[in-house]
Coordinates of C-alpha atoms in Angstrom, one line a residue:
X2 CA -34.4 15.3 10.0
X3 CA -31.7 16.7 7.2
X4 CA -28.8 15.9 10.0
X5 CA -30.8 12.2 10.4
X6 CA -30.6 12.0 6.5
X7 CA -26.8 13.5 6.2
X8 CA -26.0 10.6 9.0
X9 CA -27.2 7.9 7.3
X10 CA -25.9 8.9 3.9
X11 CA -22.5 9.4 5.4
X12 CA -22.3 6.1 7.0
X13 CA -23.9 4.1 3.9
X14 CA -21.0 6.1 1.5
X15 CA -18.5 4.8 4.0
X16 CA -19.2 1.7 4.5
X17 CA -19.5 1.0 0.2
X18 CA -16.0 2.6 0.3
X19 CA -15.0 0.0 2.9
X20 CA -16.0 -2.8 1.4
X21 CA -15.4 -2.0 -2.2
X22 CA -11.6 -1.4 -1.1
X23 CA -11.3 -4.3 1.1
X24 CA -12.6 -6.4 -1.8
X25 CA -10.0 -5.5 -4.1
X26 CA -7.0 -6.3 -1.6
X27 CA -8.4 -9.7 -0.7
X28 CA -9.8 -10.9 -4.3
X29 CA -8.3 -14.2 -4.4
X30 CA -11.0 -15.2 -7.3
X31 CA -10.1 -12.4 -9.1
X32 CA -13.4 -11.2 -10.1
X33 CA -13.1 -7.6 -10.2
X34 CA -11.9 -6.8 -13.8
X35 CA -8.7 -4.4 -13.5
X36 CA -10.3 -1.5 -15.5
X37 CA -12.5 -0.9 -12.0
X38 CA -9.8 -0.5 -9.5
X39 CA -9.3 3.3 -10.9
X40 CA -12.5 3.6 -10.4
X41 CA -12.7 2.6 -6.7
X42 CA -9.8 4.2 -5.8
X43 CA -10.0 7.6 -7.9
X44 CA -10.4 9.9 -5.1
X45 CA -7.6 8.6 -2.4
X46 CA -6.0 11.5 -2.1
X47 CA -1.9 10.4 -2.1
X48 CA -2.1 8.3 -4.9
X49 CA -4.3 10.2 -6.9
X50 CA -1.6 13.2 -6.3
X51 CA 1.4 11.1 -7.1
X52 CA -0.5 9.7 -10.2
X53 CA -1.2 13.2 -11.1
X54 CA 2.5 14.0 -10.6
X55 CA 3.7 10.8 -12.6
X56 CA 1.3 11.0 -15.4
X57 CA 0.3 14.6 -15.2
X58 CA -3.4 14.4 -16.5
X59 CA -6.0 15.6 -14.6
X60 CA -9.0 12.6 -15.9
X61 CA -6.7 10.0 -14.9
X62 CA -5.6 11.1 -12.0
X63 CA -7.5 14.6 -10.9
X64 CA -9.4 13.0 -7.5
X65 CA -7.4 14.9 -5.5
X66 CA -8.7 18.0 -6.8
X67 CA -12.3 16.8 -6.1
X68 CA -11.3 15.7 -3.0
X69 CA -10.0 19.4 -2.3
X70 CA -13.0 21.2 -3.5
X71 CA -15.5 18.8 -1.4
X72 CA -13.1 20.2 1.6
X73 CA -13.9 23.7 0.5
X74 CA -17.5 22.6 0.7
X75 CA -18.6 21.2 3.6
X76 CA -15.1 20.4 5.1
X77 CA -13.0 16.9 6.1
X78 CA -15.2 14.8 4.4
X79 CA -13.0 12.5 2.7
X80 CA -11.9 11.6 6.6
X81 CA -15.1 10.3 7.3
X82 CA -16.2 8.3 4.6
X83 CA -13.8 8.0 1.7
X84 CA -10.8 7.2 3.7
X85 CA -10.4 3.3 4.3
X86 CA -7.9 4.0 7.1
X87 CA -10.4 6.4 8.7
X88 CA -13.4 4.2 8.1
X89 CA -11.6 1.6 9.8
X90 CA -11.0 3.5 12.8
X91 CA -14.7 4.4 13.1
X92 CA -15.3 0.5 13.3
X93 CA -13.0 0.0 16.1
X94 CA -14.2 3.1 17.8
X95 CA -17.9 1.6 17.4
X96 CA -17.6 -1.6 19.1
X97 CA -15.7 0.0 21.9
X98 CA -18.8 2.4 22.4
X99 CA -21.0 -0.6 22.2
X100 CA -19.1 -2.3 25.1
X101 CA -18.5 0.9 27.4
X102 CA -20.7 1.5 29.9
X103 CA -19.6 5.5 29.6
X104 CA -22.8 7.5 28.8
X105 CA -20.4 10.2 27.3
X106 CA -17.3 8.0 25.4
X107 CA -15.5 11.0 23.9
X108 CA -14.9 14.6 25.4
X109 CA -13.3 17.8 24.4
X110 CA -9.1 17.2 24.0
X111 CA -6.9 20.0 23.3
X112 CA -4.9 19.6 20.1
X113 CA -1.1 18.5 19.3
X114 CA -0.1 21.0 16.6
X115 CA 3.4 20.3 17.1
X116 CA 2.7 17.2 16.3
X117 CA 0.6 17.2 13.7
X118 CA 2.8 19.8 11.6
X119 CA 6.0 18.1 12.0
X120 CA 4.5 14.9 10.4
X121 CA 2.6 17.6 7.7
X122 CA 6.3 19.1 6.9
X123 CA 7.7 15.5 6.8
X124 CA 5.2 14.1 4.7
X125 CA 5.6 17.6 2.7
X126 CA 9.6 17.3 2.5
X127 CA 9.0 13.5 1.2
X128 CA 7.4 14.1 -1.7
X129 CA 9.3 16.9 -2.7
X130 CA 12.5 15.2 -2.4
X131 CA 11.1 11.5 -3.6
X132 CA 11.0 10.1 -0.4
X133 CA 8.2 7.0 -1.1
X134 CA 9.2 4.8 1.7
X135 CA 8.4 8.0 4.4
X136 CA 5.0 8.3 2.2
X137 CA 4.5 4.9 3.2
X138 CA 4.7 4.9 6.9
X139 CA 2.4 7.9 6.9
X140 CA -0.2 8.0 4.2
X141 CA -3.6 6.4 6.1
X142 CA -4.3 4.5 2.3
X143 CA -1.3 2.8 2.0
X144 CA -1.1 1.6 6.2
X145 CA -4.9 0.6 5.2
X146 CA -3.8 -1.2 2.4
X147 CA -0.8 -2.7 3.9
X148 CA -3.4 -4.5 7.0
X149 CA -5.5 -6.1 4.2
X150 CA -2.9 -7.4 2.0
X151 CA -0.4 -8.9 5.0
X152 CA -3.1 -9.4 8.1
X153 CA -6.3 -10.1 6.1
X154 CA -5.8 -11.7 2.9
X155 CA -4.4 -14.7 4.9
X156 CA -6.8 -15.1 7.3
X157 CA -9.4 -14.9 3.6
X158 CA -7.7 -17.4 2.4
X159 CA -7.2 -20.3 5.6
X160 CA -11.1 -19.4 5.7
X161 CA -11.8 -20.2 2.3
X162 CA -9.8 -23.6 2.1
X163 CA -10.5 -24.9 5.5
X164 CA -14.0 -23.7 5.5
X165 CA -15.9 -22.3 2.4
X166 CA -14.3 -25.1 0.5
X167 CA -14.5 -28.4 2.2
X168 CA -18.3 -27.4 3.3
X169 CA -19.4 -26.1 -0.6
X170 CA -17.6 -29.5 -2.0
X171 CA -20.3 -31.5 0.1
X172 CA -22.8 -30.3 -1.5
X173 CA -21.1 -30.5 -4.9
X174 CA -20.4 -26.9 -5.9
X175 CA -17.0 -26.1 -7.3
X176 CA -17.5 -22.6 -8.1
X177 CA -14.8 -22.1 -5.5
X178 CA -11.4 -23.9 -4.7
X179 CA -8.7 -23.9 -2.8
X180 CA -6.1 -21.3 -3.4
X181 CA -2.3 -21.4 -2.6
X182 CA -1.3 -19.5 0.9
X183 CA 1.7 -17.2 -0.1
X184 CA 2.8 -15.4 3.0
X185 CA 4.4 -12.4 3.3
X186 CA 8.0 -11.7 5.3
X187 CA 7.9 -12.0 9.0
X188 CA 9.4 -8.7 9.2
X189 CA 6.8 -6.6 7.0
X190 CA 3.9 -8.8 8.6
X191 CA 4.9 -7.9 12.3
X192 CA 5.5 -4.4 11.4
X193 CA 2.4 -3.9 9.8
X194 CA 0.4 -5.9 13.1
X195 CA 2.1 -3.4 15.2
X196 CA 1.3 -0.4 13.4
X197 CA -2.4 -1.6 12.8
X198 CA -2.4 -2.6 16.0
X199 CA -1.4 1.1 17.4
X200 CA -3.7 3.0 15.5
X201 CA -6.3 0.7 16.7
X202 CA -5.7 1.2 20.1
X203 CA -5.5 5.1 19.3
X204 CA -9.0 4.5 17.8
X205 CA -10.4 2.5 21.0
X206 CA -9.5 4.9 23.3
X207 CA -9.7 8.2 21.4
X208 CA -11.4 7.5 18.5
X209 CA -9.8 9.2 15.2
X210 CA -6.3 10.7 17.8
X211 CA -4.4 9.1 15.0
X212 CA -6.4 11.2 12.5
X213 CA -5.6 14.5 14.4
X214 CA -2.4 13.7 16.1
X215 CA -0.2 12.2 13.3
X216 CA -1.8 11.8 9.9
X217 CA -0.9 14.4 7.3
X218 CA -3.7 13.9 4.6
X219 CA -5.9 14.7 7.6
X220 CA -3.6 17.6 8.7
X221 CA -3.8 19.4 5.8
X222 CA -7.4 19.2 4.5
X223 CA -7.8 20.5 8.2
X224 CA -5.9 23.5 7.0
X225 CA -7.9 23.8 3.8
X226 CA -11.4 23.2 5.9
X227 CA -10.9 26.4 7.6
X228 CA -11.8 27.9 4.3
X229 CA -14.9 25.8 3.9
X230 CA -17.7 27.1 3.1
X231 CA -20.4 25.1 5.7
X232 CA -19.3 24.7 9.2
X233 CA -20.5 23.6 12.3
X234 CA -21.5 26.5 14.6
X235 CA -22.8 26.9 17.6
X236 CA -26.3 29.1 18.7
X237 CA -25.4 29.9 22.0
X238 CA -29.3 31.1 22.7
X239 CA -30.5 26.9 22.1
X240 CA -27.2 25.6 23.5
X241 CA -28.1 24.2 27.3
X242 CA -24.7 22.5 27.5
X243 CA -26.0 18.8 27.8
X244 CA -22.6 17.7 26.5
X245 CA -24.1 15.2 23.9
X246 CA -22.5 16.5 21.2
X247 CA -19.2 16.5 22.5
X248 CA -20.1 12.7 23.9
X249 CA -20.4 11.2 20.0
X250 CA -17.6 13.8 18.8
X251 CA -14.8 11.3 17.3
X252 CA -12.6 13.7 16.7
X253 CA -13.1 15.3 20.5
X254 CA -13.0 18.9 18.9
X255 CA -16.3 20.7 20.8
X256 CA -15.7 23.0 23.4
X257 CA -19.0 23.1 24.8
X258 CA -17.5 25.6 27.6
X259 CA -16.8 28.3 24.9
X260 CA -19.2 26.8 22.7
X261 CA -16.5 26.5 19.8
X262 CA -15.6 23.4 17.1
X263 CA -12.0 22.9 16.1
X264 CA -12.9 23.4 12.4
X265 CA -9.3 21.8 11.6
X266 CA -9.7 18.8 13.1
X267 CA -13.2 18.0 12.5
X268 CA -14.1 15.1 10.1
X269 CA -17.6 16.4 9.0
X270 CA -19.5 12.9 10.6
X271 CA -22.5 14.8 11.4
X272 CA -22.8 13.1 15.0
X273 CA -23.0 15.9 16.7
X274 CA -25.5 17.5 14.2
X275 CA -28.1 14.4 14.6
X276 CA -28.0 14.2 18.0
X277 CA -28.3 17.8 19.6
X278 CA -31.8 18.0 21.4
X279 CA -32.1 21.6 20.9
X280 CA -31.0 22.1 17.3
X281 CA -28.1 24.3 18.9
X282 CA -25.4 23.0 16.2
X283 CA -25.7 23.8 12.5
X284 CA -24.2 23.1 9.5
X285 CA -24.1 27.4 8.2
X286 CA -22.2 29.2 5.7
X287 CA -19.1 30.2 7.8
X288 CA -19.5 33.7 9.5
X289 CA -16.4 36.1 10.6
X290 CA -14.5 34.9 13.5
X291 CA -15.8 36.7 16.7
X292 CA -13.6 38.4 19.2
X293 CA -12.9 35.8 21.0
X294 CA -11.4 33.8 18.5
X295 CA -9.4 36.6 17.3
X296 CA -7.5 37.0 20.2
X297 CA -6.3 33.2 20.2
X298 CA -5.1 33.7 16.7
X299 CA -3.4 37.1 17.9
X300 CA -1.3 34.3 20.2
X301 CA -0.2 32.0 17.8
X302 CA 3.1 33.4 16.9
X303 CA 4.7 32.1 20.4
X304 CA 3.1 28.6 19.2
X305 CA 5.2 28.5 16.1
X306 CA 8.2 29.3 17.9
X307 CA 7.8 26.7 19.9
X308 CA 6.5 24.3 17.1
X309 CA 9.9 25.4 15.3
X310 CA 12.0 24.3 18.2
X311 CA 10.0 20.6 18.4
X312 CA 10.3 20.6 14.6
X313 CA 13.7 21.1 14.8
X314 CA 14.0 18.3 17.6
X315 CA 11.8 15.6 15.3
X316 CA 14.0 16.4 12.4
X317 CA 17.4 15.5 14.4
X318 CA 15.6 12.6 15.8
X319 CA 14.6 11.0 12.2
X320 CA 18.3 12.3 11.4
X321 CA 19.4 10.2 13.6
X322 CA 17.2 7.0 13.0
X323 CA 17.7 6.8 9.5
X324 CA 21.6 6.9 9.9
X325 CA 21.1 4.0 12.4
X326 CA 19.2 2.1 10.3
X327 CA 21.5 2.6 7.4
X328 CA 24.5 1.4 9.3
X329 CA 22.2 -1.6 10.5
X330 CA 21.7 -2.2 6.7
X331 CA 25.4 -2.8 6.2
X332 CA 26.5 -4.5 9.7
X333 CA 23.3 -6.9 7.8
X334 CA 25.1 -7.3 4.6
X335 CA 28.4 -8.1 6.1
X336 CA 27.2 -10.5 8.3
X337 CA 25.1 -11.8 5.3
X338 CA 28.1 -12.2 3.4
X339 CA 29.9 -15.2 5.4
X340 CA 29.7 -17.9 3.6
X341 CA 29.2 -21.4 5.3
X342 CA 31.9 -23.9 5.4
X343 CA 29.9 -26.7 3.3
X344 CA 29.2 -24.1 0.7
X345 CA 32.6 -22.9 0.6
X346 CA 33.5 -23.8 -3.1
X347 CA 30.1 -22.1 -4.6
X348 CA 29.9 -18.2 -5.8
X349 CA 27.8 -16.4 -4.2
X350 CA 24.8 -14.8 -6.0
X351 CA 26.0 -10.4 -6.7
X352 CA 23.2 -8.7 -7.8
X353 CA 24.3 -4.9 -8.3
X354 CA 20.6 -4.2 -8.6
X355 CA 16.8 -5.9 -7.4
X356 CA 13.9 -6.0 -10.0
X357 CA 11.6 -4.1 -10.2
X358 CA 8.1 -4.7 -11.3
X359 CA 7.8 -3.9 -15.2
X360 CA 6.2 -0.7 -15.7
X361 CA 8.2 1.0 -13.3
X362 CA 10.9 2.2 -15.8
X363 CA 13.5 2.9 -13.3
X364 CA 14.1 2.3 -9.8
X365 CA 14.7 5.5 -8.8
X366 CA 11.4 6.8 -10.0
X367 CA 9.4 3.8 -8.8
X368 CA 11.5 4.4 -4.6
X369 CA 9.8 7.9 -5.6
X370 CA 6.2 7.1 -6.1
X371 CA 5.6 4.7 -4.8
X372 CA 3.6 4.0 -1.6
X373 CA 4.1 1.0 -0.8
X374 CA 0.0 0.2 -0.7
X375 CA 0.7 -3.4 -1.8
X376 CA -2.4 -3.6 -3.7
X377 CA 0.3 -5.1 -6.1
X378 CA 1.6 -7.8 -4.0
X379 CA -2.2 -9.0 -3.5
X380 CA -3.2 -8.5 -7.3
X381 CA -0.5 -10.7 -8.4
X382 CA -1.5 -14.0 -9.4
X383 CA 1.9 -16.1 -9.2
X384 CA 2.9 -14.1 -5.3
X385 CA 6.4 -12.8 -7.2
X386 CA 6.0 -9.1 -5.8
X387 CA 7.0 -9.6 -2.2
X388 CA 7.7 -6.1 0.2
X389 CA 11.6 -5.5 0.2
X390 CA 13.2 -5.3 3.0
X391 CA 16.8 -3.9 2.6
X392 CA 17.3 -4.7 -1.6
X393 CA 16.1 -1.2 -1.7
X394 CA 17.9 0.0 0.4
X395 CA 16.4 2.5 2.9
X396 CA 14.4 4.6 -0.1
X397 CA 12.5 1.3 -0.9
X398 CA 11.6 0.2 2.4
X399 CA 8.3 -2.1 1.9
X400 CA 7.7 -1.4 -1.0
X401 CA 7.3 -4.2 -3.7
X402 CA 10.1 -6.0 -5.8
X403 CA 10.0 -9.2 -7.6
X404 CA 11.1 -11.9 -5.4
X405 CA 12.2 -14.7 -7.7
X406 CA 12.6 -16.9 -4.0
X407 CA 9.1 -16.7 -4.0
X408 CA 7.6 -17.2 -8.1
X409 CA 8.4 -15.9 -10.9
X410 CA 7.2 -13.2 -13.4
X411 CA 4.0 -14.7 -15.5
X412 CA 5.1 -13.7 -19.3
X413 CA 1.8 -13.0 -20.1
X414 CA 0.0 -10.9 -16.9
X415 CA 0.0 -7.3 -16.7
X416 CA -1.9 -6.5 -13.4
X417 CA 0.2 -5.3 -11.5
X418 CA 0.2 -2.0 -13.8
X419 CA -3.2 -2.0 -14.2
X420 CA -4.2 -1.9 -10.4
X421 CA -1.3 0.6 -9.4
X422 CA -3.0 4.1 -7.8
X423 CA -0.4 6.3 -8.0
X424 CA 1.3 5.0 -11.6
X425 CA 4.6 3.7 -9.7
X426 CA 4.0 1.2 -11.9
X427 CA 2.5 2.1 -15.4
X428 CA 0.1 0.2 -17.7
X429 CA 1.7 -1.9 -20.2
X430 CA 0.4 -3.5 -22.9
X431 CA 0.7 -7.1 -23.2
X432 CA 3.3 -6.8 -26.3
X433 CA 5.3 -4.1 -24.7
X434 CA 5.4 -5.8 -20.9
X435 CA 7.1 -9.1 -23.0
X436 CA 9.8 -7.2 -23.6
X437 CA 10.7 -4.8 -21.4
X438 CA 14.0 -5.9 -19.5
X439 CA 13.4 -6.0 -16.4
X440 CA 16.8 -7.5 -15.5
X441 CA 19.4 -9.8 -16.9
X442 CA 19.8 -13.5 -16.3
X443 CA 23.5 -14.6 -15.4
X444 CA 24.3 -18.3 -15.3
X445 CA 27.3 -19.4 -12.6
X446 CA 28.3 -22.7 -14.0
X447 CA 30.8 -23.3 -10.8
X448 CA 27.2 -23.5 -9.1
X449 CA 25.5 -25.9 -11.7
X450 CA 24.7 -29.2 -10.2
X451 CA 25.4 -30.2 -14.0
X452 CA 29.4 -28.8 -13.6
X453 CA 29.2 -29.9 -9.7
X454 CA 27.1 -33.3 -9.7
X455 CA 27.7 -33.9 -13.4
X456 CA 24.0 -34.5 -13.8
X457 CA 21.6 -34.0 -15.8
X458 CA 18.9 -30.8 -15.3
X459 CA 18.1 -28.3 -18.1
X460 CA 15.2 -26.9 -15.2
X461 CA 16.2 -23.0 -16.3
X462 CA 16.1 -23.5 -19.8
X463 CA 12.6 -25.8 -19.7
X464 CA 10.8 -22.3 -18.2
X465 CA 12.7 -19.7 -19.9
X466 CA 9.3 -18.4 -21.9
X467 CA 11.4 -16.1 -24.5
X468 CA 14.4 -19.0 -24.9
X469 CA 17.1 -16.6 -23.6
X470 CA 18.3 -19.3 -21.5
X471 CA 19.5 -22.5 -24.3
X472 CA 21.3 -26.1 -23.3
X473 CA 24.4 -26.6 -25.2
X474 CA 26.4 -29.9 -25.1
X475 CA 28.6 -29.5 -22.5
X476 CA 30.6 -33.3 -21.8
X477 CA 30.0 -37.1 -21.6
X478 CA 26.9 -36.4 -23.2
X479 CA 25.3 -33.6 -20.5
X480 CA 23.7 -30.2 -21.5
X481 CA 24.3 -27.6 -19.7
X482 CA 22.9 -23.7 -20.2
X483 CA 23.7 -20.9 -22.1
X484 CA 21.9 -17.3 -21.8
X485 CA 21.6 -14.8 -24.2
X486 CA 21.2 -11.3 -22.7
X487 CA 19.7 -9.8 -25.4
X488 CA 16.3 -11.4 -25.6
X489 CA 16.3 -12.2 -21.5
X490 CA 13.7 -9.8 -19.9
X491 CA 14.4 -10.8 -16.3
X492 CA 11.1 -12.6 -15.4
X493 CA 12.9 -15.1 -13.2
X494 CA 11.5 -18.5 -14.7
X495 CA 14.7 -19.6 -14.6
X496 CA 16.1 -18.5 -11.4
X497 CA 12.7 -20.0 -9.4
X498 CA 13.1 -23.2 -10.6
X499 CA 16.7 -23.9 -10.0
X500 CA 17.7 -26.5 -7.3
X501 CA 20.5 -24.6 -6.1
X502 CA 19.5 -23.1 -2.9
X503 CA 19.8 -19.1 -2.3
X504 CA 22.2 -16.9 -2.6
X505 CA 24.3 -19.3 -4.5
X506 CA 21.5 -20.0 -7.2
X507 CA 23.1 -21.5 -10.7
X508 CA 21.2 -18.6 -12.5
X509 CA 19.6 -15.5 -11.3
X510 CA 18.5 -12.1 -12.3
X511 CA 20.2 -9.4 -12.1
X512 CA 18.6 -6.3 -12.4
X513 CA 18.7 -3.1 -14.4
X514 CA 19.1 0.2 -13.0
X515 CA 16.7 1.5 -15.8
X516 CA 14.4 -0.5 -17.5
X517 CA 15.0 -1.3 -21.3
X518 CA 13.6 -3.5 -23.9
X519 CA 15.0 -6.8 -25.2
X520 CA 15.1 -7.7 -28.3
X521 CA 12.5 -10.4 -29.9
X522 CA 13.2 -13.5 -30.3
X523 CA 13.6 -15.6 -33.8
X524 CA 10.8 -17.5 -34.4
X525 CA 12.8 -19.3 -37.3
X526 CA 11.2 -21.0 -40.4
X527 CA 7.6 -22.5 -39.9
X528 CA 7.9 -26.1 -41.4
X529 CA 5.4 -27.9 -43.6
X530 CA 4.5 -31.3 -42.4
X531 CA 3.2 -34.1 -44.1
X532 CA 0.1 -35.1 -42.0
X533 CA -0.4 -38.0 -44.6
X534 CA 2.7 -39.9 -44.1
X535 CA 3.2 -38.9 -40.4
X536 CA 0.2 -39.2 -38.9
X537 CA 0.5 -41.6 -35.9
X538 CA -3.0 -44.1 -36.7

């Protein structure tokens, strides 16, 4: 009955997590106030680590810690129910059990540890070295995070303007509207299906493989479960080797031959607990390891030899990638840089840096912590914060940047500090956030349709929220703009509106290297007025 109850509570807590983190990637309402998402997402273990690392207090950012000694407790927990990646994975692994006709869906599997400690040391080496864009591609919150914001938010959204609304407006409720459809890339959509997609069919046909296989979170709280204090053992005397247990074992770690569970790669679900007939599997303090287990350890030197030369072989391999893709990234840029013959006599756009999202303070530390979760890129109310591609270069890969093609920076909106998990991107206070310099607006007057068409348009200067960006006379009447660096902060409210198309924009941002602050802009004089004589009727 305790195993029944242990069940049950373990799939309830999993499926709040679920939901309560779906909800916050997919919030088009905006109903969850930001002071919660901390809250939600406290114990994910990267972020919280990386928040720890970027603000160094253990109450804003100590869930890892927890998450550690819950390992130490009763083992990999967190894999189970507090991972949204993992929690995913038992979905799909649930409907394929529902439509098998397999009276035993899972059986025992030998583990990869070459595998699954060459992605450990990788994920290790990343960190270390400020590798964010690796962290990305292997940290099961941020792939979970990266599925709702670029493969489910959309779908939310077509739903709740081709459905929720039209049917609610019969019937005269307005409580919900229709929302503007920003999508994402093609190329950070497509990767993000396929990687989604992978794990998924991991999860279909071997149920939490990726878990065991590849992810390092899992890898390494297997490593600190061995140490756990409650384990599941086996009483050979009850066992009668039915095989149910290792039938509903996700993580296909139970040896019912040698009656032995692979500690390290179990996720603590408590299947096999609830559905033993003979009560032959317990959840007991851990005991000495008997003989028999001694003398695999005695063996395991030869394995790390051999994990040492596959390690080595993974490492040359990335080596090699990443210097392909680099040279991809330039053979890109030249090609980018032709310019076509109609647009001969316009400059193109040279930014010597992208924007990134205030809060950040530099690039390179922002490349460095961050995840690349996106829970940004769906918090942001005008779509601005867009995945880069190459303006990062390699170090940013998908992570966010502020993509003036798409909005522009709202001079009063914060959120995308205040939802941040791992403090990439720090809190700012309203008053601060309005002048920090993000980047620098420059004005190309060769591209102007007021120099080119001698016409009039003042569309920069009409957005510009601090009045960096001024019309001056220019001739035969026409304005045409003038920017002053020192108040600009780089929001792009003048670049988005310009009717130049890209890269030869009239004004754009360029940005800084290091974040700075701008100064304030004058106010000037207030004026009295004479309501009395001026008023209109």
């Amino acid at each position: 009955m305790i195993y029944k109850i242990l069940k049950k509570s373990r799939t309830i807590i999993a499926l709040a997590v679920l939901v309560l983190t779906f909800v916050l990637f997919i919030d088009i309402y905006e109903w969850i106030p930001e002071d919660t998402f901390d809250s939600i997402l406290y114990l994910q273990f990267v972020p919280s680590f990386l928040h720890f690392l970027a603000v160094f207090s253990l109450v804003t950012a100590g869930g890892f810690l927890l998450i550690l000694l819950l390992t130490l407790l009763v083992g990999r927990f967190y894999c189970s129910a507090i991972c949204p990646l993992g929690i995913l994975q038992d979905v799909v692994t649930r409907v394929a059990r529902w439509r098998s006709k397999k009276k035993r869906f899972f059986k025992y599997k030998k583990p990869h540890p070459v595998l699954r400690y060459t992605f450990l040391g990788i994920m290790v080496l990343a960190i270390l070295l400020g590798g964010g864009w690796i962290v990305s591609w292997l940290d099961p919150y941020s792939i979970a995070g990266r599925s709702f914001t670029y493969l489910f938010k959309p779908l939310v959204v077509w739903a709740n303007n081709g459905v929720l609304v039209p049917v609610l407006q019969k019937f005269e409720v307005y409580s919900v509207y229709h929302q503007n459809l920003i999508l994402p890339y093609l190329v950070p959509t497509l990767l993000t299906l396929a990687l989604t997609g992978a794990i998924g069919y991991f999860a279909w046909k071997r149920g939490r493989l990726f878990c065991n296989t590849i992810c390092p979170v899992g890898t390494f709280l297997g490593e600190v479960s061995r140490f756990s204090l409650l384990k599941v053992k086996f009483d050979q005397d009850k066992c009668t080797r039915c095989g149910k247990c290792s039938g509903v074992c996700k993580s296909e770690c139970i040896n019912i031959k040698e009656y032995s569970v692979d500690t390290t790669r179990c996720v603590t679900c408590f299947n096999c607990l609830e559905i033993c007939p003979e009560s032959a599997l317990s959840l007991t303090p851990a005991k000495k390891q008997n003989a028999a287990e001694s003398s695999v350890n005695q063996m395991k030197p030869v394995d790390v030899a051999a994990n040492s030369v596959g390690h080595d072989g993974n490492r040359r391999k990335l080596l090699v990638t990443g210097l392909a893709l680099m040279a991809g990234g330039r053979i890109h840029a030249l090609k980018k840089n032709k310019m076509p013959e109609s647009q001969k006599d316009l400059l193109r756009n040279e930014k010597d840096h992208p924007v990134a999202p205030p809060g950040c303070k530099s690039i390179a530390r922002f490349n460095e912590v961050c995840t690349g979760c996106s829970l940004c890129v769906a918090a942001c109310p005008t779509g601005v914060l867009q995945p880069a591609l190459a303006e990062y270069g390699l170090s940013g890969f998908m992570q966010p940047h502020m993509d003036y093609s798409t909005s522009f920076c709202n001079f009063d909106c914060n959120k995308c500090g205040e939802v941040c998990p791992t403090g990439a991107i720090l809190p700012l206070p309203i008053e601060e956030k309005q002048v920090t310099q993000m980047g620098k607006a420059v004005f190309v007057k060769q591209n102007c349709v007021v120099y080119t068409d001698e016409t009039d348009c003042g569309a920069c200067s009409e957005h510009c929220p601090t009045k960096a960006v001024d019309m001056v006379p220019y001739k035969n009447g026409l304005m045409i703009p003038q920017v002053d660096q020192s108040i600009c902060i780089g929001c792009g409210a003048c670049e988005y509106p310009c009717p130049v198309n890209e890269p030869f924009k009239a004004i754009y941002v360029n940005g800084n290297a290091v974040h700075q602050e701008a100064e304030k802009p004058e106010t000037g004089e207030k004026q009295e007025v004479d309501h009395e004589e001026d008023f209109p009727f």
